[in-house]
């Protein structure tokens, strides 16, 4: 486990968010308790961060407890502003996504490019920062390449089209996902919508 690389960029939020927003479909069977709601807010923040960008390589985000991040890097408070920094620091569940540099933060074997690897292959070499309470992956899934969880509206997603997914678990197994419908403004949201990726990510977060 290594500390965040100096080039890693936190995605700083304006205020702590307790419930997801934007047009979306969320399963009634996936209730949002407080820890899950904090994770869901971080997943939607990552979704917005990559929205409108096209990419074929996975993008990785460490999810740090914002209070711990501010305590370890006090200079970040200036970017948030005092009022917001105080709110975030007092919220033990709030998460800040930190985008990682695959080339420097994933110690793959010499001669391999972790940035171009299949996500499951890259996860074999994943080393999360010390502050990571969880991790997230943003990726455009090729049609039929991955099995999506049945129900919660996923079956209504158009067949044969690439899907934008953001998947993120915490080390304790809490998970949340956002799957974007091509051409739509919202997401299908829920826990472990891409079970294989969620399970693999969770395993990398274990001590």
Coordinates of C-alpha atoms in Angstrom, one line a residue:
X1 CA 0.0 0.0 0.0
X2 CA 1.4 3.4 -1.0
X3 CA 0.5 7.0 -0.3
X4 CA -1.3 8.9 -3.1
X5 CA 1.1 9.9 -5.9
X6 CA 1.8 13.6 -6.1
X7 CA 0.1 13.8 -9.4
X8 CA -3.1 12.3 -8.3
X9 CA -6.0 14.8 -8.4
X10 CA -8.8 14.8 -5.8
X11 CA -12.2 15.5 -7.2
X12 CA -13.3 18.0 -4.5
X13 CA -17.0 18.3 -3.8
X14 CA -18.8 21.4 -2.9
X15 CA -20.9 20.1 0.0
X16 CA -21.5 16.7 1.5
X17 CA -24.3 14.9 -0.4
X18 CA -26.6 12.4 1.3
X19 CA -28.8 11.2 -1.6
X20 CA -28.1 10.7 -5.3
X21 CA -29.5 13.2 -7.8
X22 CA -30.0 13.5 -11.5
X23 CA -32.5 11.5 -13.6
X24 CA -32.0 7.9 -12.6
X25 CA -33.5 4.5 -12.0
X26 CA -32.7 2.9 -8.6
X27 CA -34.0 -0.5 -7.4
X28 CA -36.3 -0.5 -4.4
X29 CA -34.3 -3.5 -3.2
X30 CA -31.2 -1.4 -3.0
X31 CA -32.0 1.0 0.0
X32 CA -29.6 3.8 0.8
X33 CA -28.5 3.8 4.4
X34 CA -26.1 6.5 5.4
X35 CA -22.8 4.7 4.4
X36 CA -24.3 3.6 1.1
X37 CA -25.6 7.1 0.4
X38 CA -22.1 8.5 0.9
X39 CA -20.7 6.0 -1.5
X40 CA -23.5 6.6 -4.0
X41 CA -22.7 10.3 -3.9
X42 CA -19.0 9.6 -4.6
X43 CA -19.9 7.3 -7.5
X44 CA -22.1 9.9 -9.0
X45 CA -19.4 12.5 -8.6
X46 CA -17.0 10.2 -10.5
X47 CA -19.8 9.7 -13.2
X48 CA -20.0 13.5 -13.6
X49 CA -16.2 13.9 -13.7
X50 CA -16.0 11.5 -16.7
X51 CA -19.2 12.5 -18.3
X52 CA -18.9 13.6 -21.9
X53 CA -15.4 12.1 -22.2
X54 CA -14.7 9.1 -24.4
X55 CA -12.1 6.6 -23.3
X56 CA -11.3 3.0 -23.9
X57 CA -8.9 2.5 -21.0
X58 CA -10.1 2.0 -17.4
X59 CA -9.9 5.0 -15.1
X60 CA -9.3 4.3 -11.5
X61 CA -10.3 6.3 -8.4
X62 CA -9.3 5.8 -4.8
X63 CA -12.2 6.8 -2.4
X64 CA -10.8 8.5 0.7
X65 CA -12.7 9.5 3.8
X66 CA -12.7 13.3 3.3
X67 CA -12.1 14.0 7.0
X68 CA -8.9 11.9 7.0
X69 CA -7.8 13.4 3.7
X70 CA -8.2 17.0 5.0
X71 CA -6.4 16.0 8.2
X72 CA -3.4 14.6 6.2
X73 CA -3.4 17.4 3.6
X74 CA -4.7 20.6 5.3
X75 CA -3.9 22.6 2.2
X76 CA -7.0 21.1 0.5
X77 CA -9.2 23.1 2.8
X78 CA -8.3 26.2 0.9
X79 CA -9.6 24.7 -2.3
X80 CA -12.9 23.9 -0.6
X81 CA -13.4 27.1 1.4
X82 CA -13.5 27.2 5.1
X83 CA -17.3 26.6 5.5
X84 CA -17.3 23.6 3.2
X85 CA -14.1 22.2 4.7
X86 CA -15.6 22.3 8.2
X87 CA -18.7 20.5 7.0
X88 CA -16.8 17.8 5.2
X89 CA -14.3 17.4 8.0
X90 CA -17.2 16.8 10.5
X91 CA -18.8 14.1 8.2
X92 CA -17.1 10.8 8.9
X93 CA -18.8 9.1 6.0
X94 CA -18.1 11.6 3.2
X95 CA -15.8 10.3 0.5
X96 CA -13.5 12.2 -1.9
X97 CA -12.6 10.4 -5.1
X98 CA -8.9 10.7 -6.1
X99 CA -8.1 9.8 -9.7
X100 CA -5.1 7.6 -10.0
X101 CA -2.4 7.5 -12.6
X102 CA -2.5 3.9 -13.9
X103 CA 1.0 4.0 -15.3
X104 CA 2.5 5.1 -11.9
X105 CA 0.0 3.7 -9.3
X106 CA -0.5 0.2 -10.7
X107 CA 2.9 -1.7 -10.5
X108 CA 2.4 -4.0 -13.4
X109 CA 5.3 -6.1 -14.7
X110 CA 7.9 -4.3 -16.8
X111 CA 6.9 -4.0 -20.4
X112 CA 3.1 -4.0 -19.7
X113 CA 0.8 -1.0 -19.8
X114 CA -1.7 -1.2 -17.0
X115 CA -3.7 1.6 -18.6
X116 CA -4.6 -0.5 -21.6
X117 CA -5.3 -3.8 -19.6
X118 CA -8.6 -5.4 -19.2
X119 CA -9.9 -4.1 -15.8
X120 CA -9.8 -7.6 -14.2
X121 CA -6.2 -8.0 -15.4
X122 CA -5.2 -4.6 -14.0
X123 CA -6.7 -5.4 -10.7
X124 CA -4.2 -8.2 -10.2
X125 CA -1.6 -5.5 -9.7
X126 CA -3.7 -2.8 -8.0
X127 CA -2.1 -1.1 -5.0
X128 CA -4.5 1.4 -3.3
X129 CA -3.3 4.4 -1.3
X130 CA -3.2 4.2 2.5
X131 CA -6.1 6.5 2.8
X132 CA -8.4 4.5 0.5
X133 CA -11.5 3.4 2.2
X134 CA -12.7 2.2 -1.2
X135 CA -12.0 2.2 -4.9
X136 CA -13.9 2.9 -8.1
X137 CA -13.5 2.1 -11.7
X138 CA -15.0 4.0 -14.7
X139 CA -15.0 2.1 -17.9
X140 CA -16.9 1.8 -21.2
X141 CA -18.0 -1.8 -21.4
X142 CA -18.1 -3.5 -24.8
X143 CA -21.4 -5.1 -25.8
X144 CA -21.7 -8.5 -24.2
X145 CA -18.3 -8.3 -22.5
X146 CA -19.7 -8.3 -19.0
X147 CA -22.7 -9.8 -17.2
X148 CA -24.9 -7.2 -15.7
X149 CA -27.1 -7.9 -12.7
X150 CA -30.6 -8.9 -13.6
X151 CA -33.5 -6.6 -12.8
X152 CA -33.4 -2.9 -11.6
X153 CA -34.0 -1.7 -15.1
X154 CA -30.8 -3.2 -16.5
X155 CA -32.7 -5.4 -18.8
X156 CA -34.1 -2.3 -20.5
X157 CA -30.7 -1.1 -21.5
X158 CA -30.2 -1.2 -25.3
X159 CA -28.5 -4.3 -26.6
X160 CA -25.3 -4.1 -28.7
X161 CA -24.2 -0.7 -27.4
X162 CA -21.3 0.3 -25.3
X163 CA -22.3 1.1 -21.7
X164 CA -20.5 3.6 -19.4
X165 CA -20.2 2.1 -16.0
X166 CA -18.8 3.4 -12.7
X167 CA -18.4 0.7 -10.1
X168 CA -17.2 1.3 -6.5
X169 CA -17.1 -0.8 -3.3
X170 CA -15.8 0.0 0.2
X171 CA -13.5 -2.4 2.0
X172 CA -16.4 -3.6 4.1
X173 CA -18.3 -4.8 1.0
X174 CA -20.7 -1.9 0.6
X175 CA -21.0 -1.2 -3.1
X176 CA -22.7 1.1 -5.6
X177 CA -22.8 1.4 -9.3
X178 CA -23.9 3.7 -12.1
X179 CA -24.7 2.4 -15.5
X180 CA -25.4 5.0 -18.2
X181 CA -27.9 4.3 -20.9
X182 CA -26.5 5.4 -24.3
X183 CA -28.2 8.6 -25.4
X184 CA -30.0 9.0 -22.1
X185 CA -29.5 11.7 -19.5
X186 CA -29.6 9.5 -16.4
X187 CA -28.2 6.3 -15.0
X188 CA -29.3 3.0 -13.7
X189 CA -28.1 2.9 -10.1
X190 CA -27.8 0.1 -7.6
X191 CA -25.5 -2.1 -5.6
X192 CA -23.2 -4.4 -7.7
X193 CA -24.8 -3.9 -11.1
X194 CA -21.6 -5.4 -12.6
X195 CA -21.1 -8.2 -10.1
X196 CA -17.8 -9.6 -11.4
X197 CA -16.1 -6.2 -11.4
X198 CA -17.6 -5.3 -8.0
X199 CA -16.3 -8.5 -6.4
X200 CA -12.9 -8.2 -7.9
X201 CA -12.6 -4.6 -6.7
X202 CA -13.7 -5.5 -3.2
X203 CA -11.0 -8.2 -3.0
X204 CA -8.2 -5.7 -3.8
X205 CA -9.3 -3.6 -0.8
X206 CA -8.9 -6.4 1.7
X207 CA -5.8 -6.3 4.0

